[in-house]
Amino acid sequence: MTVAIAPTADADRILPGIVLMLGFCVFAPMLDVAAKLAAATLPVGQITTARFVVQAVLMLPICLAMGLGLQLRRGLWGIVTARALLLILSTYLFIGALAVMPLADALAIVFVEPFIILIFARLVFGDEVGPRRIGAAAVGFAGVLLVIQPSFVAFGAVALLPLGTAFSFAAYMLVTRGLSRRMHPVAMQFHTALVASLICIPVIWLADGRGWATLDPVMPQGVVWLWLAGVGFFAALSHLMMTYALKFAPSATLAPLHYLEIVMAALLGYLVFDDFPDTLTLTGIAVIVGSGLYVIHRERVNARKPLVTQSPPAAAI
């Protein structure tokens, strides 16, 4: 974040970025709602596969319209495949949790992911992480335990699945960090969805008729086709909105808005499934959000420090 006053044109671009981020917070939980509705009659593996197939189909014409090449360079196949595998795992675990857990509870546990990234970035990339942010991460983990505790009592070990999603998605984000400098974000989404589809489809085909509860495909009936399509549609739409939100506005501006996704998830969970977090879960969610916002604040403070020392006093905000 700079300390000089930004040009008016750049300031004007922040508003569409914020609007797009708010759109992400609305549509991303709709993906979860569609997945939970589909999970009532379909296995988790089939829903996961549908998410990537539909997303790849929807992203293909967008890539073509933008003039992006569909050919993936040989040196990128390995990292794109790793990215796809991590996204498959995080999606599979989360949908498995949604099949039995309330929407807001599962999503709140996943929001420990920024703290995991913080620790991973320190261990893997050697990023400087001060004691305040480490302390905030510890408090955030404590908030997750508050959410997990009643869920574990009610649903058993399945309450730990969103935690697995958080770890796998954190690894996915770190892989994305390295890949983002080498691929256009829209092409990255298409190729990840395509590779994930090519991995998932053979698994589902081999599981057909074998009686594996989470993989053996079932023919969707009636409106369930709409839920399956919705999983892929809202995945493509929400992630596209996130991609372009980051193009218009800096991540430091958008990051606090991301926590509105939990609010939307709680609202949709109540309206669609008549689920609402209990007091202990709400306390845990508040702790997670508060810790996350503090980490974002510290990121901003640390980003300003070198710029403040180099800029003339009159330019300081």
Coordinates of N, CA, C and O in Angstrom, one line a residue, residues 42 46 219-230:
L42 N -27.0 -37.4 -4.1 CA -25.9 -37.8 -4.9 C -24.6 -37.9 -4.1 O -24.5 -37.2 -3.1
Q46 N -19.4 -37.4 -7.1 CA -20.1 -37.0 -8.4 C -20.3 -35.5 -8.4 O -20.2 -34.9 -9.4
M219 N -27.8 -41.6 -11.1 CA -28.5 -40.8 -12.1 C -29.3 -39.7 -11.4 O -30.2 -40.0 -10.6
P220 N -29.0 -38.4 -11.6 CA -29.8 -37.3 -11.0 C -31.2 -37.3 -11.5 O -31.5 -37.7 -12.6
Q221 N -32.1 -36.9 -10.6 CA -33.5 -36.9 -11.0 C -34.1 -35.5 -10.8 O -33.8 -34.8 -9.8
G222 N -34.8 -35.0 -11.8 CA -35.5 -33.8 -11.7 C -34.7 -32.6 -11.5 O -33.7 -32.3 -12.1
V223 N -35.0 -31.9 -10.4 CA -34.4 -30.6 -10.1 C -32.9 -30.8 -9.6 O -32.1 -29.8 -9.6
V224 N -32.5 -32.0 -9.3 CA -31.1 -32.3 -8.9 C -30.2 -31.9 -10.0 O -29.0 -31.5 -9.8
W225 N -30.6 -32.1 -11.3 CA -29.7 -31.6 -12.4 C -29.4 -30.1 -12.3 O -28.3 -29.7 -12.6
L226 N -30.4 -29.4 -11.8 CA -30.2 -27.9 -11.6 C -29.1 -27.7 -10.5 O -28.3 -26.8 -10.6
W227 N -29.2 -28.4 -9.4 CA -28.2 -28.3 -8.3 C -26.8 -28.6 -8.8 O -25.9 -27.9 -8.5
L228 N -26.7 -29.7 -9.6 CA -25.4 -30.0 -10.1 C -24.8 -28.9 -11.0 O -23.7 -28.6 -10.9
A229 N -25.7 -28.4 -11.9 CA -25.2 -27.3 -12.8 C -24.9 -26.1 -12.0 O -23.9 -25.4 -12.3
G230 N -25.7 -25.9 -10.9 CA -25.4 -24.7 -10.1 C -24.1 -24.7 -9.4 O -23.4 -23.7 -9.2

